[in-house]
Amino acid sequence: MSDTIEGPAAIASAPPLGGLLDRLAARVLPKDPIVLKELRIALRTPLFVRFLYLSTALGGLVTLVAGAQTALETSPADAGRLVFHAYFCIALLATSLAAPVFGATSIALERETLTLDSLLLTRLSAARIVRGKFVAIALSLALLLVASSPIAAVAFLFGGVGPLEIALSFVAVLLASLPAIAIGMALSSRTASTRVTLLGTLLVWLPVSTLGLLGLWAIGSDLRRLGTDDGPFWFARYLPAHLDDPRVVAALLVAPLFVIGMITWFGLAISTSGLLPATHDRARPFRRWLLAASIVTPVVALLCIWPFTRTPFGDGVENLAEGMLAVTVLPAILGLVGAFALVAEPLVRPRVVQAADRRRHGIVRAFSATFGAGAAPATRFLFVAFGLSAISVTAVYAIVHAIAAGGVELDALLPPLVPLAVCTVSAAFAASLGMAVRATTQSPWLGRGALVAVTVGLVLVLPVFWALATGDDPDDWMRDPMSLGLAWPGISIVAAADAIDGTRRSLAPLVVPFVSYIGLTAILALVTERRAAKATEADRRQRARVLASAEHTSP
Amino acid sequence: MIRFESVTHRFGPRAVLRSVSFHVPRGQVCGFVGPNGAGKTTAMRLLVTLLPVQEGRVSVGGIDVDEDPLEVRRLVGFMPDAFGVYERVTIEEYLEFFAASFGITAAGRGRKVSEVMDLARIGGLRDRMVSELSKGMRQRLALARTMLHDPALLVLDEPANGLDPRARLEMRDLILELQRIGKTIFLSSHILTELADIVSSVVVLERGVIQCSGALADVAARAGNERTVVVRLLRAPDAPDRALADLVGVRSVELRGDRALAISLDGGDDLVAGVVERLVHAGYGVVSVEPERSDLERVFLRMTQGELQ
């Protein structure tokens, strides 16, 4: 190997310039080779430049016409606000179109133009390639916004809009485009055709962004009584003025940033695993995301709900318990999402992982072998994710509850924890069934099918069937300890809500389905373990046989 | 340097490689030949870690490609048969990008890029946009890219595919130059006449099964001594077969055009010398003696039926 080769972390690119200007350029220009390459190609693409001109011109025209028209009829300040909202709506629309397009073409186009293989054979890791492409697309979008920013300044001519509002709105538009880029890249890494990826991404993202914008507008209109105006970017004025209100911080800052961050991370994790060769531990980026999402999401959700449960909205402790009911399904949902992805894990652990484990030390090796790549470790990992998710949200709920109640009140604390446990174990059952079906049939899609079928069955079919068959009201199901209706995870939420209201005293009948789900989950997990062990042993024998015969025949 | 051990690979139920075993020693130029669809590209993609090994073992320099693919990638430079290049960058920017991606320090990058551009003879085009390059120039650029991280093994899948005759000759010279500087080269090609001039060993694959492998001379010997030589004479022969009638090993003599003979032989170079001697003795001036097919072509035709999978 040449002595000029350095580690991946030190890979950098400096512009071939000299002098003070060059040093400045070297500081400003991106250091990452992927970012630099992507920006070069994007900025030299005629389509990008045309889109830049067109969006700026159209945005400017619409904004100016709307502003001039309004200025004749209303006060200049109102016209300024209209210009502000019009400009940022157009900017959001433009980035909502551009971000998925850039994301969707980023990897699929490399595959289509046959440049991906040479890129994958460099020393850049898949994560680094994905990160570089993501940053480059975000920078391109920021450039689009910056290029059109003089239009936003027109609002200043009329007045009624502050610089902080404009800056916050720019950040919001850019942040809103990040999940679109990540989703586009995720689809792009999984499909061979750019057209399919483009279509898929736009089909997913355009409704999401349109509904998001309308929802934002509706919330703004609803909050008019609290002193905001009607446009969709009302939060840019409202948020800085209400930073002392924890409800505003939770709803307008923490929750949106968390959701954007987790969706973006999810998309990037899927993209990274899509770029990894089949010989690698392809689920690793996703496992990291799932672990973080499982632990943090329910906790953040509970913490965001908490401010809204306090006075003047009624009794704080009771409201908190009801708020917690909404959070009880999150560990189950996240675990099922994880199972859907991890069900494709191979029965035999990839050889690259086995070889890497041999080079590792005790605890790291044991951890990798227990919860790393492969169907059996993936099943164990899912159980850990389910467990940690439930434990973390329980711990935070107990602390918040103790603060709200001024001490620990077990009777009031326990009811929401029962549906949390029931929903989590029933989801774990569905997940382990999917994994067991995959392990038995060797087909990831049959495994996924079983997973989805059982989930739909538990959530929708079971209560409908039971209600139609028995004619019972769900309230009656709790009275018969042998009722199959108790197997419906939703009954635990209904019963817990009653318990919080004081209309129901005991949640004891839910112990039977809870224990049943645990038992079934354990049996299915054992099936996966045995299948994986058999497949691993068969692979070991076959490899030994092949190598032995190769030694005889080798020239 | 390269070792395939009982490698079987399937796409769905169809096996494209069946218990493939061969090895290529360090420093050799090895030709990987076989009809279309024989499984050559699949084998090459296994070798460069772009496909997982399903059964058997593939190693490069003693390193299992499945166990340490990153280390294998350091050792291997791969030029696929169908490849793309980034269009909107200059040649220098393109190579700078890959040099950075291979982890070559900023200090050494310029020198390395210049080195490979000179080696691939594209040094004068460093500011030319890639989109403006001809197919031959793109092949050279791709070859330059594969050499950036100084790999010990170059895997070239149809490197001369689609090139004009001049570009092919230049590519051949380039490969010989790379061998001279110590690289092991594993290349597939359909143009056997050109491959025959540069390869020292050969692996013949058909329908996913190795037909023969080893040093070219050994494989040619194993394929038998049957051959046809074309002898050009100074003047038109009147009864050439009479001159060669009692020479052991001469199977048939056929007139080609006015002044050339296609002589089918079953023997080595001694027999060819004997034929020439007889013809000269009989009064025919011998202008040239050429094999109708190269050793590689003979081996290929002998060992394969041209069946597609």
Tab-separated table of C-alpha atoms in Angstrom, chain A residues 190-488:
chain	number	residue	atom	x	y	z
A	190	ARG	CA	-33.588	0.481	-2.873
A	191	THR	CA	-34.791	0.887	-6.458
A	192	ALA	CA	-32.936	0.565	-9.718
A	193	SER	CA	-35.015	3.055	-11.686
A	194	THR	CA	-34.805	6.801	-11.168
A	195	ARG	CA	-38.331	7.258	-12.542
A	196	VAL	CA	-39.858	4.827	-10.052
A	197	THR	CA	-37.947	6.441	-7.205
A	198	LEU	CA	-39.011	9.918	-8.268
A	199	LEU	CA	-42.628	8.933	-8.558
A	200	GLY	CA	-42.592	7.076	-5.249
A	201	THR	CA	-40.943	9.927	-3.377
A	202	LEU	CA	-43.272	12.571	-4.787
A	203	LEU	CA	-46.290	10.365	-4.038
A	204	VAL	CA	-45.145	10.075	-0.437
A	205	TRP	CA	-43.910	13.601	0.124
A	206	LEU	CA	-46.271	15.942	-1.729
A	207	PRO	CA	-49.376	14.898	0.266
A	208	VAL	CA	-47.340	15.023	3.497
A	209	SER	CA	-46.030	18.528	2.818
A	210	THR	CA	-49.410	19.817	1.601
A	211	LEU	CA	-51.230	18.416	4.611
A	212	GLY	CA	-48.484	19.722	6.872
A	213	LEU	CA	-48.821	23.223	5.444
A	214	LEU	CA	-52.618	23.169	5.718
A	215	GLY	CA	-52.394	21.792	9.248
A	216	LEU	CA	-49.971	24.501	10.227
A	217	TRP	CA	-52.325	27.091	8.764
A	218	ALA	CA	-55.292	25.614	10.648
A	219	ILE	CA	-53.436	25.624	13.962
A	220	GLY	CA	-52.428	29.233	13.316
A	221	SER	CA	-56.042	30.191	12.648
A	222	ASP	CA	-57.112	28.419	15.818
A	223	LEU	CA	-54.497	30.256	17.806
A	224	ARG	CA	-55.604	33.645	16.489
A	225	ARG	CA	-57.210	34.275	19.844
A	226	LEU	CA	-53.728	33.960	21.342
A	227	GLY	CA	-52.401	36.787	19.244
A	228	THR	CA	-51.108	35.294	16.017
A	229	ASP	CA	-52.110	36.026	12.433
A	230	ASP	CA	-53.663	33.826	9.767
A	231	GLY	CA	-50.788	32.815	7.482
A	232	PRO	CA	-49.114	29.416	7.591
A	233	PHE	CA	-45.857	30.876	8.903
A	234	TRP	CA	-47.525	32.353	11.995
A	235	PHE	CA	-45.155	30.393	14.238
A	236	ALA	CA	-42.202	32.563	13.194
A	237	ARG	CA	-43.715	35.454	15.152
A	238	TYR	CA	-45.513	33.385	17.791
A	239	LEU	CA	-42.589	31.183	18.915
A	240	PRO	CA	-40.052	33.896	19.874
A	241	ALA	CA	-42.782	35.751	21.772
A	242	HIS	CA	-43.816	32.700	23.810
A	243	LEU	CA	-40.565	30.946	24.612
A	244	ASP	CA	-41.443	31.078	28.303
A	245	ASP	CA	-44.501	28.880	27.738
A	246	PRO	CA	-43.509	25.173	27.941
A	247	ARG	CA	-46.522	24.197	25.813
A	248	VAL	CA	-45.332	26.395	22.967
A	249	VAL	CA	-41.769	25.123	23.310
A	250	ALA	CA	-43.009	21.518	23.340
A	251	ALA	CA	-45.417	21.885	20.414
A	252	LEU	CA	-43.509	24.283	18.162
A	253	LEU	CA	-39.898	23.500	18.914
A	254	VAL	CA	-39.180	20.161	20.599
A	255	ALA	CA	-41.784	17.963	18.892
A	256	PRO	CA	-41.246	19.216	15.299
A	257	LEU	CA	-37.451	19.130	15.612
A	258	PHE	CA	-37.587	15.631	17.083
A	259	VAL	CA	-39.936	14.326	14.394
A	260	ILE	CA	-37.864	15.897	11.603
A	261	GLY	CA	-34.664	14.518	13.137
A	262	MET	CA	-35.963	10.992	13.574
A	263	ILE	CA	-37.545	10.786	10.100
A	264	THR	CA	-34.360	12.134	8.549
A	265	TRP	CA	-32.199	9.695	10.504
A	266	PHE	CA	-34.552	6.856	9.525
A	267	GLY	CA	-34.241	7.741	5.833
A	268	LEU	CA	-30.469	8.001	6.039
A	269	ALA	CA	-30.208	4.684	7.923
A	270	ILE	CA	-32.274	2.950	5.238
A	271	SER	CA	-30.148	4.566	2.514
A	272	THR	CA	-26.916	3.468	4.192
A	273	SER	CA	-28.059	-0.111	4.586
A	274	GLY	CA	-29.226	-0.049	0.956
A	275	LEU	CA	-25.702	0.814	-0.167
A	276	LEU	CA	-24.004	-1.867	1.908
A	277	PRO	CA	-23.154	-5.063	0.024
A	278	ALA	CA	-25.051	-8.222	0.893
A	279	THR	CA	-21.938	-9.596	2.591
A	280	HIS	CA	-22.146	-6.904	5.286
A	281	ASP	CA	-24.259	-6.370	8.361
A	282	ARG	CA	-26.810	-4.336	6.436
A	283	ALA	CA	-29.188	-3.877	9.365
A	284	ARG	CA	-26.624	-2.138	11.555
A	285	PRO	CA	-27.567	1.491	10.662
A	286	PHE	CA	-31.221	0.651	11.130
A	287	ARG	CA	-30.615	-1.107	14.474
A	288	ARG	CA	-28.912	2.042	15.789
A	289	TRP	CA	-31.845	4.163	14.694
A	290	LEU	CA	-34.371	1.747	16.160
A	291	LEU	CA	-32.621	1.602	19.532
A	292	ALA	CA	-32.493	5.394	19.770
A	293	ALA	CA	-36.052	5.831	18.484
A	294	SER	CA	-37.421	3.142	20.817
A	295	ILE	CA	-35.893	4.683	23.909
A	296	VAL	CA	-36.239	8.383	23.139
A	297	THR	CA	-39.491	8.707	21.163
A	298	PRO	CA	-41.973	7.664	23.895
A	299	VAL	CA	-40.041	9.746	26.426
A	300	VAL	CA	-40.101	12.870	24.232
A	301	ALA	CA	-43.777	12.266	23.437
A	302	LEU	CA	-44.609	12.055	27.138
A	303	LEU	CA	-42.530	15.132	27.956
A	304	CYS	CA	-44.283	17.094	25.172
A	305	ILE	CA	-47.703	15.994	26.428
A	306	TRP	CA	-46.894	16.857	30.032
A	307	PRO	CA	-47.170	20.673	29.791
A	308	PHE	CA	-50.651	20.328	28.270
A	309	THR	CA	-51.849	18.134	31.180
A	310	ARG	CA	-51.235	20.817	33.787
A	311	THR	CA	-53.762	23.398	34.974
A	312	PRO	CA	-55.795	25.230	33.674
A	313	PHE	CA	-56.763	22.102	31.688
A	314	GLY	CA	-58.020	20.194	34.763
A	315	ASP	CA	-56.445	17.881	37.302
A	316	GLY	CA	-52.776	17.520	36.431
A	317	VAL	CA	-52.281	13.916	37.616
A	318	GLU	CA	-55.385	12.561	35.900
A	319	ASN	CA	-54.606	14.399	32.680
A	320	LEU	CA	-51.057	13.105	32.804
A	321	ALA	CA	-52.337	9.517	33.123
A	322	GLU	CA	-54.636	10.057	30.149
A	323	GLY	CA	-51.782	11.598	28.175
A	324	MET	CA	-49.648	8.597	29.042
A	325	LEU	CA	-52.323	6.351	27.504
A	326	ALA	CA	-51.535	7.896	24.119
A	327	VAL	CA	-47.867	7.068	24.604
A	328	THR	CA	-48.474	3.405	25.503
A	329	VAL	CA	-48.744	2.360	21.863
A	330	LEU	CA	-45.470	3.984	20.771
A	331	PRO	CA	-43.081	1.196	21.911
A	332	ALA	CA	-45.341	-1.302	20.126
A	333	ILE	CA	-45.459	0.735	16.889
A	334	LEU	CA	-41.701	1.345	16.829
A	335	GLY	CA	-40.982	-2.311	17.610
A	336	LEU	CA	-43.252	-3.416	14.755
A	337	VAL	CA	-41.514	-1.008	12.353
A	338	GLY	CA	-38.218	-2.520	13.507
A	339	ALA	CA	-39.506	-6.056	13.041
A	340	PHE	CA	-40.697	-5.226	9.520
A	341	ALA	CA	-37.159	-4.177	8.577
A	342	LEU	CA	-35.210	-6.781	10.565
A	343	VAL	CA	-37.310	-9.699	9.362
A	344	ALA	CA	-35.041	-9.818	6.291
A	345	GLU	CA	-31.989	-10.658	8.394
A	346	PRO	CA	-30.231	-13.808	7.144
A	347	LEU	CA	-30.427	-16.996	9.184
A	348	VAL	CA	-26.654	-17.383	9.018
A	349	ARG	CA	-24.677	-14.387	10.286
A	350	PRO	CA	-22.620	-12.775	7.485
A	351	ARG	CA	-19.054	-14.079	7.339
A	352	VAL	CA	-17.636	-10.579	7.521
A	353	VAL	CA	-19.380	-10.177	10.887
A	354	GLN	CA	-18.196	-13.593	12.093
A	355	ALA	CA	-14.626	-12.709	11.075
A	356	ALA	CA	-14.866	-9.276	12.721
A	357	ASP	CA	-16.190	-10.908	15.907
A	358	ARG	CA	-13.154	-13.193	16.021
A	359	ARG	CA	-10.947	-10.091	16.130
A	360	ARG	CA	-13.015	-8.429	18.861
A	361	HIS	CA	-12.644	-8.593	22.642
A	362	GLY	CA	-14.866	-10.395	25.121
A	363	ILE	CA	-17.811	-8.109	25.890
A	364	VAL	CA	-17.983	-6.483	22.444
A	365	ARG	CA	-17.842	-9.892	20.787
A	366	ALA	CA	-20.520	-11.308	23.089
A	367	PHE	CA	-22.743	-8.268	22.477
A	368	SER	CA	-22.337	-8.559	18.703
A	369	ALA	CA	-23.045	-12.292	18.753
A	370	THR	CA	-26.097	-11.829	20.987
A	371	PHE	CA	-27.762	-8.765	19.492
A	372	GLY	CA	-25.967	-8.132	16.172
A	373	ALA	CA	-26.524	-9.396	12.630
A	374	GLY	CA	-28.540	-12.522	11.841
A	375	ALA	CA	-32.120	-13.634	12.379
A	376	ALA	CA	-31.740	-14.961	15.941
A	377	PRO	CA	-29.712	-11.997	17.269
A	378	ALA	CA	-32.147	-9.629	15.493
A	379	THR	CA	-35.062	-11.249	17.350
A	380	ARG	CA	-33.236	-10.801	20.659
A	381	PHE	CA	-32.429	-7.210	19.688
A	382	LEU	CA	-36.099	-6.519	19.013
A	383	PHE	CA	-37.027	-7.795	22.470
A	384	VAL	CA	-34.368	-5.527	23.985
A	385	ALA	CA	-35.731	-2.557	21.987
A	386	PHE	CA	-39.305	-3.340	23.117
A	387	GLY	CA	-38.138	-3.704	26.720
A	388	LEU	CA	-35.946	-0.612	26.848
A	389	SER	CA	-38.674	1.447	25.226
A	390	ALA	CA	-41.255	0.380	27.803
A	391	ILE	CA	-38.826	0.748	30.703
A	392	SER	CA	-37.643	4.240	29.698
A	393	VAL	CA	-41.138	5.619	29.259
A	394	THR	CA	-42.224	3.979	32.532
A	395	ALA	CA	-39.310	5.570	34.389
A	396	VAL	CA	-39.996	9.033	32.947
A	397	TYR	CA	-43.713	8.687	33.594
A	398	ALA	CA	-43.036	7.690	37.221
A	399	ILE	CA	-40.799	10.740	37.719
A	400	VAL	CA	-43.206	13.164	36.015
A	401	HIS	CA	-46.112	11.646	37.891
A	402	ALA	CA	-44.304	11.995	41.219
A	403	ILE	CA	-43.606	15.667	40.426
A	404	ALA	CA	-47.213	16.315	39.347
A	405	ALA	CA	-48.732	14.466	42.305
A	406	GLY	CA	-46.213	15.714	44.837
A	407	GLY	CA	-45.285	12.124	45.689
A	408	VAL	CA	-45.787	8.547	44.507
A	409	GLU	CA	-49.428	7.404	44.309
A	410	LEU	CA	-49.351	3.784	43.140
A	411	ASP	CA	-53.098	3.548	42.464
A	412	ALA	CA	-52.962	6.519	40.117
A	413	LEU	CA	-49.579	5.580	38.634
A	414	LEU	CA	-50.314	1.992	37.608
A	415	PRO	CA	-53.357	2.104	35.227
A	416	PRO	CA	-51.548	3.471	32.120
A	417	LEU	CA	-48.675	1.036	32.676
A	418	VAL	CA	-50.959	-1.969	32.194
A	419	PRO	CA	-51.836	-1.126	28.533
A	420	LEU	CA	-48.181	-0.214	27.977
A	421	ALA	CA	-47.217	-3.765	29.005
A	422	VAL	CA	-50.078	-5.451	27.104
A	423	CYS	CA	-49.529	-3.487	23.872
A	424	THR	CA	-45.766	-4.086	24.043
A	425	VAL	CA	-45.974	-7.855	24.563
A	426	SER	CA	-48.686	-8.280	21.921
A	427	ALA	CA	-46.479	-6.396	19.432
A	428	ALA	CA	-43.521	-8.547	20.502
A	429	PHE	CA	-45.683	-11.584	19.742
A	430	ALA	CA	-46.461	-10.273	16.239
A	431	ALA	CA	-42.782	-9.490	15.668
A	432	SER	CA	-41.570	-12.892	16.831
A	433	LEU	CA	-44.192	-14.590	14.660
A	434	GLY	CA	-42.906	-12.684	11.618
A	435	MET	CA	-39.325	-13.649	12.456
A	436	ALA	CA	-40.289	-17.307	13.012
A	437	VAL	CA	-42.178	-17.474	9.703
A	438	ARG	CA	-39.178	-15.996	7.920
A	439	ALA	CA	-36.833	-18.458	9.653
A	440	THR	CA	-39.042	-21.400	8.725
A	441	THR	CA	-39.879	-20.447	5.143
A	442	GLN	CA	-36.614	-18.603	4.346
A	443	SER	CA	-38.750	-15.881	2.774
A	444	PRO	CA	-38.501	-12.341	4.179
A	445	TRP	CA	-41.701	-11.349	2.378
A	446	LEU	CA	-43.687	-14.213	3.901
A	447	GLY	CA	-42.304	-13.142	7.269
A	448	ARG	CA	-43.365	-9.558	6.620
A	449	GLY	CA	-46.757	-10.755	5.411
A	450	ALA	CA	-47.279	-12.750	8.620
A	451	LEU	CA	-46.192	-9.785	10.705
A	452	VAL	CA	-48.595	-7.399	9.000
A	453	ALA	CA	-51.423	-9.944	9.003
A	454	VAL	CA	-51.087	-10.631	12.733
A	455	THR	CA	-50.830	-6.923	13.550
A	456	VAL	CA	-53.922	-6.103	11.495
A	457	GLY	CA	-55.674	-9.124	12.997
A	458	LEU	CA	-54.910	-8.043	16.549
A	459	VAL	CA	-55.751	-4.382	16.048
A	460	LEU	CA	-58.759	-4.549	13.709
A	461	VAL	CA	-60.079	-8.017	12.924
A	462	LEU	CA	-60.116	-9.464	16.439
A	463	PRO	CA	-62.369	-6.815	18.068
A	464	VAL	CA	-64.701	-6.677	15.054
A	465	PHE	CA	-64.989	-10.460	14.902
A	466	TRP	CA	-65.515	-10.779	18.640
A	467	ALA	CA	-68.092	-8.000	18.767
A	468	LEU	CA	-69.993	-9.504	15.806
A	469	ALA	CA	-69.768	-13.074	17.127
A	470	THR	CA	-70.836	-12.380	20.697
A	471	GLY	CA	-72.729	-9.138	20.344
A	472	ASP	CA	-70.970	-8.001	23.492
A	473	ASP	CA	-70.012	-4.462	24.219
A	474	PRO	CA	-66.229	-4.174	24.756
A	475	ASP	CA	-67.050	-3.104	28.314
A	476	ASP	CA	-68.444	-6.613	28.921
A	477	TRP	CA	-65.279	-8.340	27.780
A	478	MET	CA	-63.557	-7.433	31.021
A	479	ARG	CA	-66.221	-9.277	33.026
A	480	ASP	CA	-65.480	-12.711	31.541
A	481	PRO	CA	-61.916	-13.829	32.318
A	482	MET	CA	-62.075	-16.399	29.456
A	483	SER	CA	-63.298	-13.882	26.874
A	484	LEU	CA	-61.283	-13.920	23.666
A	485	GLY	CA	-61.999	-10.199	23.449
A	486	LEU	CA	-59.392	-9.767	26.184
A	487	ALA	CA	-56.758	-10.738	23.593
A	488	TRP	CA	-57.431	-7.435	21.818
